[in-house]
Amino acid sequence: MLQEILQSLPQVLVDGLTLGAVYAVVALGYTMVYGILQLINFAHGEVFMSGAFIGTAFFILIMGMGWASAIPQFILLIIVLILTASITGLVGVGLERVAYRPLRNAPRLIPLITAIGISFILQDVVRFIAELFNGNYIVTGPSLFSEQITLKASAISSIFYDARFKTSFLIVLGVAIILMVALDYFVNKTKWGTAMRAVALDRETASLMSINVNKVISITFFIGSALGGATGVLFAVQYGTIDPYIGFILGLKAFIAAVLGGIGNIRGAMVGGMLLGLMEMFASANLSLLTGGVFGAEYKDVFAFAILILVLIFKPEGLLGKPTAEKV
Amino acid sequence: MTVLEVNNIETYYGAIQALRGISLHVDEGEIVTLIGSNGAGKSTTLKSISGLAKVKTGTIQYKGKEITNKPPHQTTILGMAHVPEGRRIFSNLTVKENLLMGAFSVKGKDVIQERMEQVFTHFPKLKERLNQKGGTMSGGEQQMLAIGRALMMNPELLMLDEPSMGLAPIIVEQIFEIILHLNSSGITILLVEQNAYQALSIAHRGYVIQNGEIVLSGKGSDLVENDEIKEAYLA
Ligand SMILES: Nc1ncnc2c1ncn2[C@@H]1O[C@H](COP(=O)(O)OP(=O)(O)OP(=O)(O)O)[C@@H](O)[C@H]1O
Ligand SMILES: [Mg+2]
């Protein structure tokens, strides 16, 4: 049995890291907003979904222009990522301004319910627009980065089988890692990033440092939503077909990744996302084997969630979270 | 010249009235202290001035400029710094990052560096601890950091809320010396204290606040001698 698990390991790692990177970047959006407002922005999954649609629309639009075929795919991807991230970033800023800011001093449950309401609105708006232009709310984008790559793991050791995947996996993984490194740098090394951490720790005192707290909160929503939207584009590139409901499960899992890493902790979200992706793919490949066929791959989520529950029992603050937050 | 003019302000927390018509003023170069017992409204007065609390009636002017109910990021940028009660260090930020947050609105790396060096002349210990997390510093060190952070703004008016709270007598002594020193270097000071004797002995003038009202005011040296004050606060 160990032998079979090892054989599939290279494939599990490639698939798991790619899925994990997607979870991780979306988880950042949850964790940043939670860190600064103690608000669980459940609409974030829908911002991700909107990004997938906006990105796909840009791909269809740009590739529909004849001359665009001359643009290398990678450049095209970067252009679409930037455009989409800017739009979803502004959507996030608008959401905070219109829906959350007026409720900032309301009991916590109220903005939470509002967030769920916004999720439904975003789903329906995207569905309406997609049906209007596409005739169907399930949309398939152009196929990009679809060459097959084989990772010759068997050449390293005969224990392993080769891993096979599309180029898009590498693109998704690479872009996601770049986004995470850039965010980590921003938050830890720049003036506005430090201000963001200061506001998260103590909003009143931050305002006494001449920091415009509302502006910092807007920036937080912009960055979180831009990252979410960009990940939506990556998702669309990887899977090709999208619908207005992809944000729900993915958003939920990204939220869980954020909790797993310690909600409010940025590096925690990255670690949590990667771990969740890896666990899910590991379960998907090996669950049937491990349980003698009782549970099949379709129970992978149960496996992942069971691990989450275990972590939370023994470390309720999450893997990188602080034991008992020192929030006032 | 009058730096700060507070005119008959009333401040509420929900239905609770914390200030019942406070008026006071601070002139350039002065040390003015505001003393009173727990819950008298000292912190609320400072919060109303810097904009952390909203006043319901009354006005506040800073150097002749209307600042009533302006948010803190707009009042502090005018040159007033508010060191809040309990120091409120950003616990997860390093000493250096805390100081840099004080200089958030300051333009120019060299200006910031210069100010930091100035802060180190008052608080040499901070220089050795630049990369320590603020939250792991001792109470006295945190108070020094809190004042240092405010000095990064290069304030003309420094408002301190109970800087001696919870500190050992020697440290309190040091803090009061530093306040005197800052004042002689040209910074106007509004000092909130429960430590009435020490506060009055370094202050030019003082106000006594009780239940949200100013009940006494006068020169620091007179107030120290005042029998009522002796009985209530200097026992
Ligand atoms: N956030 C708040 N919500 C409700 N009431 C408050 C709040 N802050 C202060 N108060 C009330 O306002 C009054 C004045 O409080 P304030 O903090 O200004 O007193 P203080 O003189 O600074 O006291 P201390 O010496 O204990 O710091 C008190 O009755 C207090 O209970
Ligand atoms: Mg107080």
XYZ file of C-alpha atoms and ligand atoms in Angstrom:
595
model
C 0.000 0.000 0.000
C 2.810 2.419 0.900
C 4.279 1.697 -2.470
C 1.094 2.756 -4.252
C 0.873 5.946 -2.206
C 4.454 6.777 -3.133
C 3.850 6.039 -6.788
C 1.126 8.661 -7.009
C 2.978 11.157 -4.830
C 4.470 13.305 -7.622
C 1.057 13.763 -9.193
C -0.521 14.492 -5.792
C 2.117 17.124 -5.108
C 1.659 18.895 -8.428
C -2.143 18.864 -8.214
C -2.200 19.664 -4.511
C 0.193 22.591 -4.715
C -1.736 24.106 -7.590
C -5.106 23.767 -5.896
C -3.542 24.875 -2.618
C -2.119 27.995 -4.227
C -5.607 28.928 -5.420
C -7.043 28.385 -1.933
C -4.179 30.307 -0.390
C -4.604 33.460 -2.448
C -8.374 33.494 -1.931
C -7.827 32.816 1.784
C -5.694 35.964 1.943
C -8.753 38.036 1.132
C -10.708 36.537 4.027
C -7.884 36.814 6.469
C -6.909 40.406 5.636
C -10.453 41.682 6.041
C -10.949 39.665 9.199
C -7.678 40.923 10.623
C -8.648 44.524 10.148
C -12.411 44.490 10.810
C -13.113 41.161 12.530
C -15.592 40.703 9.708
C -16.021 37.449 7.822
C -16.586 38.735 4.323
C -18.563 35.823 2.965
C -19.016 37.667 -0.311
C -15.319 37.155 -1.018
C -15.967 33.820 -2.755
C -18.278 35.667 -5.126
C -15.611 38.282 -5.804
C -13.407 35.371 -6.859
C -16.215 34.075 -9.086
C -16.756 37.538 -10.588
C -13.055 37.630 -11.379
C -13.349 34.336 -13.231
C -16.186 35.760 -15.361
C -14.606 39.153 -15.948
C -11.323 37.493 -16.917
C -13.058 35.070 -19.271
C -14.958 37.960 -20.845
C -11.671 39.791 -21.438
C -10.087 36.682 -22.953
C -13.033 36.202 -25.318
C -13.093 39.878 -26.184
C -9.367 40.295 -26.797
C -8.931 37.015 -28.622
C -11.927 37.893 -30.771
C -9.934 40.768 -32.191
C -7.951 39.341 -35.089
C -4.668 41.051 -34.418
C -4.640 39.796 -30.848
C -3.515 36.359 -31.939
C -0.101 37.909 -32.344
C 0.102 38.557 -28.594
C 1.917 35.801 -26.749
C -0.424 33.936 -24.395
C 1.586 34.880 -21.357
C 1.427 38.610 -22.070
C -2.279 38.248 -22.695
C -2.686 36.563 -19.327
C -0.836 39.357 -17.540
C -2.975 42.013 -19.215
C -6.182 40.207 -18.296
C -4.976 39.606 -14.741
C -4.233 43.296 -14.228
C -7.509 44.470 -15.745
C -9.586 41.972 -13.810
C -7.810 42.531 -10.516
C -8.347 46.279 -10.855
C -12.061 45.807 -11.461
C -12.681 43.291 -8.683
C -10.515 45.409 -6.380
C -12.829 48.342 -6.993
C -15.853 46.077 -6.516
C -14.437 45.160 -3.102
C -13.880 48.804 -2.191
C -17.435 49.603 -3.274
C -18.865 46.725 -1.232
C -17.122 47.914 1.893
C -18.178 51.487 1.328
C -21.828 50.728 0.628
C -22.558 47.612 2.641
C -20.087 47.241 5.491
C -19.019 50.714 6.549
C -22.511 51.826 7.592
C -22.663 48.719 9.781
C -19.253 49.078 11.335
C -20.589 49.582 14.843
C -23.495 47.183 14.482
C -23.518 43.801 16.252
C -21.268 41.358 14.412
C -24.046 39.157 13.110
C -25.514 41.945 11.022
C -22.595 42.545 8.648
C -22.246 38.777 8.396
C -25.817 38.431 7.164
C -25.215 41.375 4.849
C -22.204 39.575 3.408
C -24.302 36.511 2.678
C -26.900 38.719 1.016
C -24.232 40.291 -1.156
C -23.094 36.822 -2.194
C -26.543 36.102 -3.587
C -26.695 39.458 -5.323
C -23.315 38.941 -6.984
C -24.273 35.431 -8.089
C -27.479 36.681 -9.649
C -25.931 39.722 -11.277
C -23.198 37.608 -12.865
C -25.731 34.994 -13.905
C -27.964 37.632 -15.478
C -25.128 39.246 -17.409
C -23.711 35.907 -18.525
C -27.106 34.770 -19.817
C -27.611 38.082 -21.539
C -24.410 37.858 -23.547
C -23.812 34.151 -23.713
C -27.317 32.708 -23.684
C -26.240 30.415 -20.896
C -24.782 31.109 -17.487
C -22.262 28.323 -17.861
C -19.406 29.842 -19.800
C -16.450 28.201 -21.452
C -13.449 30.386 -22.128
C -10.761 29.948 -24.748
C -8.328 27.166 -24.088
C -4.983 28.526 -22.937
C -1.737 26.954 -21.846
C -3.103 23.518 -22.653
C 0.100 21.722 -23.698
C 0.721 18.590 -21.679
C 3.830 18.356 -19.570
C 5.253 15.221 -18.067
C 7.315 15.471 -14.925
C 9.729 12.597 -15.145
C 9.644 11.654 -11.495
C 10.417 8.052 -12.388
C 13.815 9.219 -13.527
C 14.594 10.359 -9.969
C 13.567 7.080 -8.442
C 11.708 4.119 -9.777
C 9.417 4.322 -6.741
C 7.555 7.205 -8.378
C 5.278 7.338 -11.365
C 5.552 10.294 -13.705
C 3.253 13.252 -13.077
C 1.288 14.641 -16.018
C -0.368 18.046 -16.149
C -1.166 20.999 -18.387
C 1.124 24.042 -18.603
C -1.687 25.991 -16.981
C -0.865 24.267 -13.681
C 2.566 25.789 -13.675
C 1.138 29.163 -14.650
C -1.405 29.076 -11.823
C 1.148 27.975 -9.279
C 3.734 30.498 -10.448
C 1.386 33.478 -10.548
C -0.142 32.589 -7.189
C 3.282 32.386 -5.592
C 4.293 35.726 -7.096
C 1.106 37.292 -5.716
C 1.751 35.885 -2.257
C 5.368 37.009 -2.154
C 4.364 40.486 -3.323
C 1.642 40.737 -0.691
C 3.947 39.519 2.038
C 6.458 42.185 1.054
C 3.792 44.874 0.959
C 2.387 44.031 4.366
C 5.690 43.590 6.159
C 8.035 46.012 4.477
C 6.113 49.051 3.253
C 4.678 52.042 5.059
C 1.075 51.369 4.064
C 1.471 47.689 4.842
C 2.737 48.539 8.320
C -0.176 50.947 8.710
C -2.487 48.095 7.788
C -1.047 45.980 10.579
C -1.261 48.922 12.975
C -4.936 49.471 12.134
C -5.612 45.768 12.608
C -4.017 45.898 16.063
C -5.557 49.129 17.318
C -7.704 51.292 15.101
C -8.000 54.227 17.518
C -4.308 54.538 18.201
C -3.545 54.188 14.501
C -5.799 57.158 13.836
C -3.775 59.146 16.388
C -0.737 58.518 14.177
C -2.449 60.573 11.445
C -3.374 57.361 9.660
C -6.639 57.651 7.775
C -8.199 54.435 8.991
C -10.974 54.364 6.417
C -8.435 54.688 3.652
C -6.439 51.780 5.054
C -9.598 49.689 5.230
C -10.410 50.568 1.618
C -6.907 49.583 0.550
C -7.304 46.297 2.402
C -10.520 45.541 0.570
C -8.959 46.575 -2.727
C -5.978 44.267 -2.319
C -7.993 41.346 -0.977
C -10.569 41.620 -3.744
C -7.957 42.179 -6.448
C -6.177 39.008 -5.326
C -9.494 37.152 -5.244
C -10.384 38.336 -8.746
C -6.949 37.466 -10.100
C -7.292 33.978 -8.665
C -10.659 33.725 -10.388
C -8.875 34.360 -13.685
C -6.338 31.661 -12.867
C -9.149 29.270 -12.032
C -10.870 30.010 -15.335
C -7.608 29.430 -17.215
C -7.092 26.130 -15.502
C -10.580 24.667 -15.690
C -11.963 26.437 -18.758
C -15.613 26.165 -17.753
C -17.117 28.366 -15.058
C -20.539 29.103 -13.607
C -21.817 31.698 -11.109
C -21.741 29.185 -8.260
C -18.041 28.261 -8.283
C -17.392 30.869 -5.616
C -19.438 29.131 -2.978
C -17.515 25.911 -2.347
C -14.186 27.406 -3.259
C -14.833 30.392 -1.015
C -15.832 28.110 1.815
C -12.673 26.068 1.450
C -10.507 29.172 1.247
C -12.199 30.428 4.389
C -11.403 27.129 6.053
C -7.819 27.460 4.877
C -7.710 30.862 6.547
C -9.060 29.396 9.794
C -6.657 26.477 9.544
C -3.703 28.849 9.317
C -5.086 31.183 11.996
C -7.612 33.728 10.817
C -6.180 37.201 10.626
C -2.685 35.837 10.035
C -1.459 36.420 6.492
C 1.255 33.811 6.361
C -1.161 31.471 8.117
C -3.578 31.821 5.217
C -0.856 30.878 2.769
C 0.207 27.841 4.780
C -3.414 26.833 5.420
C -4.304 27.066 1.737
C -1.357 25.003 0.607
C -2.005 22.368 3.263
C -5.671 22.109 2.450
C -4.923 21.710 -1.260
C -2.344 19.026 -0.593
C -4.579 17.140 1.850
C -7.470 17.235 -0.539
C -5.455 15.866 -3.434
C -3.809 13.301 -1.239
C -7.213 12.101 -0.072
C -8.554 12.128 -3.574
C -5.741 9.840 -4.750
C -5.484 7.533 -1.764
C -8.698 7.450 0.212
C -10.071 4.396 -1.486
C -6.764 2.644 -1.015
C -6.452 3.591 2.650
C -9.947 2.509 3.585
C -9.975 -0.687 1.564
C -12.503 0.743 -0.862
C -15.045 1.812 1.776
C -14.595 5.520 1.051
C -13.870 6.635 -2.474
C -12.188 9.779 -3.773
C -15.482 11.641 -3.507
C -15.001 11.681 0.270
C -11.867 13.788 -0.036
C -13.590 16.800 1.484
C -14.611 14.823 4.542
C -10.998 13.835 4.996
C -9.808 17.417 4.644
C -12.446 18.689 7.031
C -11.637 15.986 9.561
C -8.057 17.188 9.602
C -9.290 20.734 10.024
C -11.387 19.699 13.006
C -8.429 17.876 14.526
C -6.213 20.910 14.147
C -8.840 23.133 15.694
C -9.331 20.803 18.640
C -5.657 20.846 19.500
C -4.863 24.350 18.299
C -8.088 26.378 18.201
C -6.242 29.530 17.165
C -5.048 27.853 13.963
C -1.587 26.724 12.959
C 0.070 30.153 12.935
C -2.519 32.011 14.997
C -1.815 33.619 18.322
C -3.154 31.814 21.386
C -6.005 34.030 22.610
C -5.997 37.200 20.574
C -4.938 40.280 22.490
C -7.691 42.336 20.897
C -9.369 44.898 23.067
C -0.418 82.779 22.101
C -3.207 80.346 22.820
C -2.430 76.956 21.341
C -5.551 75.171 22.465
C -8.914 76.590 23.377
C -11.684 74.303 24.616
C -15.028 75.976 24.953
C -17.817 74.526 27.031
C -17.790 71.023 25.506
C -20.223 68.260 26.372
C -19.409 64.707 25.361
C -21.605 61.641 25.626
C -21.041 57.908 25.363
C -24.456 56.822 24.217
C -26.763 58.076 26.926
C -23.969 58.598 29.446
C -22.801 62.173 29.732
C -19.076 62.188 30.425
C -18.344 65.910 30.051
C -20.672 68.631 31.334
C -19.336 71.798 29.814
C -15.550 71.723 30.014
C -13.642 74.883 29.178
C -9.893 75.192 29.304
C -7.045 76.690 27.386
C -3.353 76.018 26.934
C -0.894 78.743 25.986
C 2.261 78.327 23.985
C 5.160 77.010 26.042
C 3.042 75.993 29.012
C 2.715 72.779 30.914
C -0.936 72.528 31.863
C -2.190 69.628 33.901
C -5.657 68.216 34.197
C -6.164 66.240 37.377
C -9.089 64.360 38.810
C -10.117 60.995 40.157
C -11.201 57.873 38.287
C -14.022 58.436 35.866
C -13.907 62.227 36.214
C -13.614 62.727 32.461
C -9.909 63.385 31.960
C -9.393 60.906 29.149
C -12.661 61.924 27.555
C -11.447 65.511 27.453
C -8.303 64.509 25.575
C -10.281 62.232 23.283
C -12.683 65.030 22.499
C -9.783 67.290 21.579
C -7.991 64.825 19.320
C -11.262 63.649 17.774
C -11.482 60.120 19.180
C -14.721 61.104 20.918
C -17.449 63.222 19.370
C -18.557 66.293 21.276
C -22.227 67.143 21.311
C -21.948 70.847 22.015
C -19.123 73.310 22.444
C -16.117 74.129 20.311
C -12.426 73.340 20.199
C -9.802 75.474 18.515
C -6.199 74.599 17.846
C -4.030 77.637 17.094
C -7.149 79.549 16.144
C -8.333 76.819 13.817
C -11.702 75.170 14.321
C -11.132 71.437 14.955
C -14.354 70.448 16.715
C -15.274 66.882 15.764
C -12.563 66.568 13.148
C -11.347 62.955 12.925
C -8.019 62.170 14.644
C -6.022 61.820 11.439
C -6.947 65.410 10.614
C -6.346 66.927 14.052
C -3.024 65.218 14.674
C -1.624 66.336 11.353
C -1.960 69.944 12.520
C 0.777 69.405 15.090
C -0.911 67.988 18.155
C 0.026 64.567 19.444
C -2.100 62.501 21.827
C -0.388 59.760 23.832
C -3.356 57.683 24.966
C -3.961 56.165 28.368
C -2.352 52.767 28.787
C 0.339 53.578 26.186
C -1.361 51.585 23.431
C 1.815 50.377 21.787
C 1.268 48.355 18.608
C 2.194 45.133 20.328
C 3.052 43.070 17.258
C 5.040 45.803 15.604
C 8.709 46.289 16.382
C 9.962 49.342 18.234
C 11.177 50.746 14.945
C 7.852 50.146 13.232
C 6.040 51.805 16.128
C 8.241 54.860 15.728
C 7.715 54.855 11.969
C 3.965 54.849 12.493
C 4.406 58.003 14.547
C 6.031 59.498 11.480
C 3.324 58.235 9.146
C 2.503 61.650 7.742
C 6.124 62.812 7.623
C 7.652 63.106 4.171
C 11.305 62.359 3.535
C 13.445 59.497 4.753
C 16.176 61.782 6.072
C 13.716 63.862 8.101
C 12.366 60.671 9.653
C 15.876 59.422 10.403
C 16.742 62.741 12.004
C 13.654 62.651 14.211
C 14.420 59.115 15.234
C 17.892 60.160 16.334
C 16.282 62.960 18.349
C 13.963 60.485 20.040
C 16.999 58.361 20.911
C 18.604 61.297 22.684
C 15.613 61.326 25.043
C 15.227 57.548 25.178
C 18.558 55.847 24.439
C 17.124 52.491 25.395
C 14.848 52.478 22.359
C 17.862 52.508 20.080
C 19.094 49.201 21.489
C 15.668 47.648 21.131
C 14.757 48.657 17.601
C 13.830 45.162 16.489
C 12.067 44.045 19.644
C 8.296 43.636 19.464
C 6.624 46.560 21.224
C 4.395 44.263 23.260
C 7.339 42.519 24.876
C 8.782 45.710 26.367
C 8.356 46.533 30.056
C 5.728 49.038 31.151
C 8.264 51.818 31.551
C 9.855 51.092 28.183
C 6.448 51.058 26.550
C 5.669 54.469 28.000
C 8.944 55.792 26.626
C 8.106 54.255 23.264
C 4.637 55.786 23.357
C 6.098 59.228 23.991
C 8.864 58.648 21.456
C 6.297 57.605 18.868
C 4.392 60.833 19.472
C 7.606 62.853 19.205
C 8.126 61.438 15.714
C 5.290 63.750 14.673
C 7.345 66.699 15.909
C 4.331 68.042 17.790
C 3.851 71.583 19.017
C 1.290 70.376 21.530
C 1.839 67.082 23.324
C -1.123 65.652 25.221
C -0.213 62.888 27.655
C -2.825 60.705 29.342
C -1.528 59.389 32.664
C 2.049 58.682 31.591
C 2.947 57.635 35.141
C 0.235 54.996 35.396
C 1.464 51.715 36.810
C 5.142 52.648 36.844
C 7.706 52.422 39.632
C 8.544 55.696 41.404
C 12.014 55.999 39.805
C 10.550 55.574 36.332
C 7.814 58.090 37.106
C 10.554 60.492 38.162
C 12.322 59.961 34.838
C 9.146 60.472 32.855
C 8.393 63.755 34.605
C 11.945 64.895 33.985
C 11.589 64.119 30.323
C 8.315 66.060 30.208
C 10.076 69.066 31.712
C 12.901 68.659 29.255
C 10.551 68.455 26.278
C 8.773 71.545 27.515
C 12.002 73.489 27.787
C 12.816 72.466 24.229
C 9.656 74.281 23.147
C 6.851 71.723 23.240
C 3.603 72.808 24.854
C 2.206 70.138 27.159
C -1.250 69.129 28.312
C -0.759 66.526 31.000
C -3.538 64.365 32.395
C -2.589 62.805 35.711
C -3.912 61.140 38.823
C -0.510 61.662 40.337
C -1.658 65.144 41.333
C 1.232 66.273 43.467
C 3.941 65.565 40.931
C 1.878 66.868 38.050
C 1.079 70.130 39.807
C 4.659 70.629 40.868
C 5.929 70.648 37.277
C 2.918 72.432 35.756
C 2.509 76.142 35.149
C -1.230 75.841 35.558
C -3.700 73.150 36.479
C -7.369 72.286 36.208
C -9.258 69.991 38.527
C -12.031 67.970 36.923
C -14.811 66.234 38.802
C -17.823 64.477 37.333
C -17.239 66.018 33.938
C -16.867 69.560 35.228
C -13.921 71.819 35.983
C -14.232 72.600 39.674
C -10.966 74.429 40.273
C -8.184 75.965 38.263
C -5.137 78.073 38.880
C -1.374 78.163 39.006
C 0.252 74.841 39.740
C 2.042 76.180 42.793
C -1.242 77.561 44.211
C -3.168 74.370 43.610
C -0.555 72.283 45.408
C -1.170 74.470 48.460
C -4.954 74.395 48.141
C -6.613 72.678 51.112
C -9.446 71.091 49.143
C -6.983 69.572 46.727
C -4.725 68.427 49.510
C -7.624 66.643 51.064
C -9.035 65.082 47.892
C -5.973 64.240 45.832
C -2.804 64.592 47.837
C -3.763 62.541 50.850
N -16.251 53.953 25.871
C -17.062 54.340 26.869
N -18.350 53.957 26.901
C -19.178 54.350 27.895
N -18.800 55.127 28.899
C -17.525 55.542 28.930
C -16.588 55.183 27.924
N -15.406 55.740 28.216
C -15.585 56.429 29.354
N -16.853 56.324 29.788
C -17.429 56.950 30.983
O -17.190 58.331 30.925
C -16.789 58.831 32.192
C -15.457 59.517 32.078
O -14.471 58.558 31.748
P -12.951 58.917 31.471
O -12.303 57.728 30.892
O -12.875 60.166 30.715
O -12.414 59.144 32.949
P -10.948 59.434 33.454
O -11.003 60.692 34.216
O -9.977 59.363 32.358
O -10.723 58.244 34.480
P -9.411 57.350 34.770
O -8.567 58.133 35.694
O -9.944 56.138 35.441
O -8.740 57.079 33.484
C -16.798 57.643 33.140
O -17.993 57.670 33.847
C -16.733 56.452 32.242
O -17.416 55.360 32.787
Mg -8.508 58.101 31.868
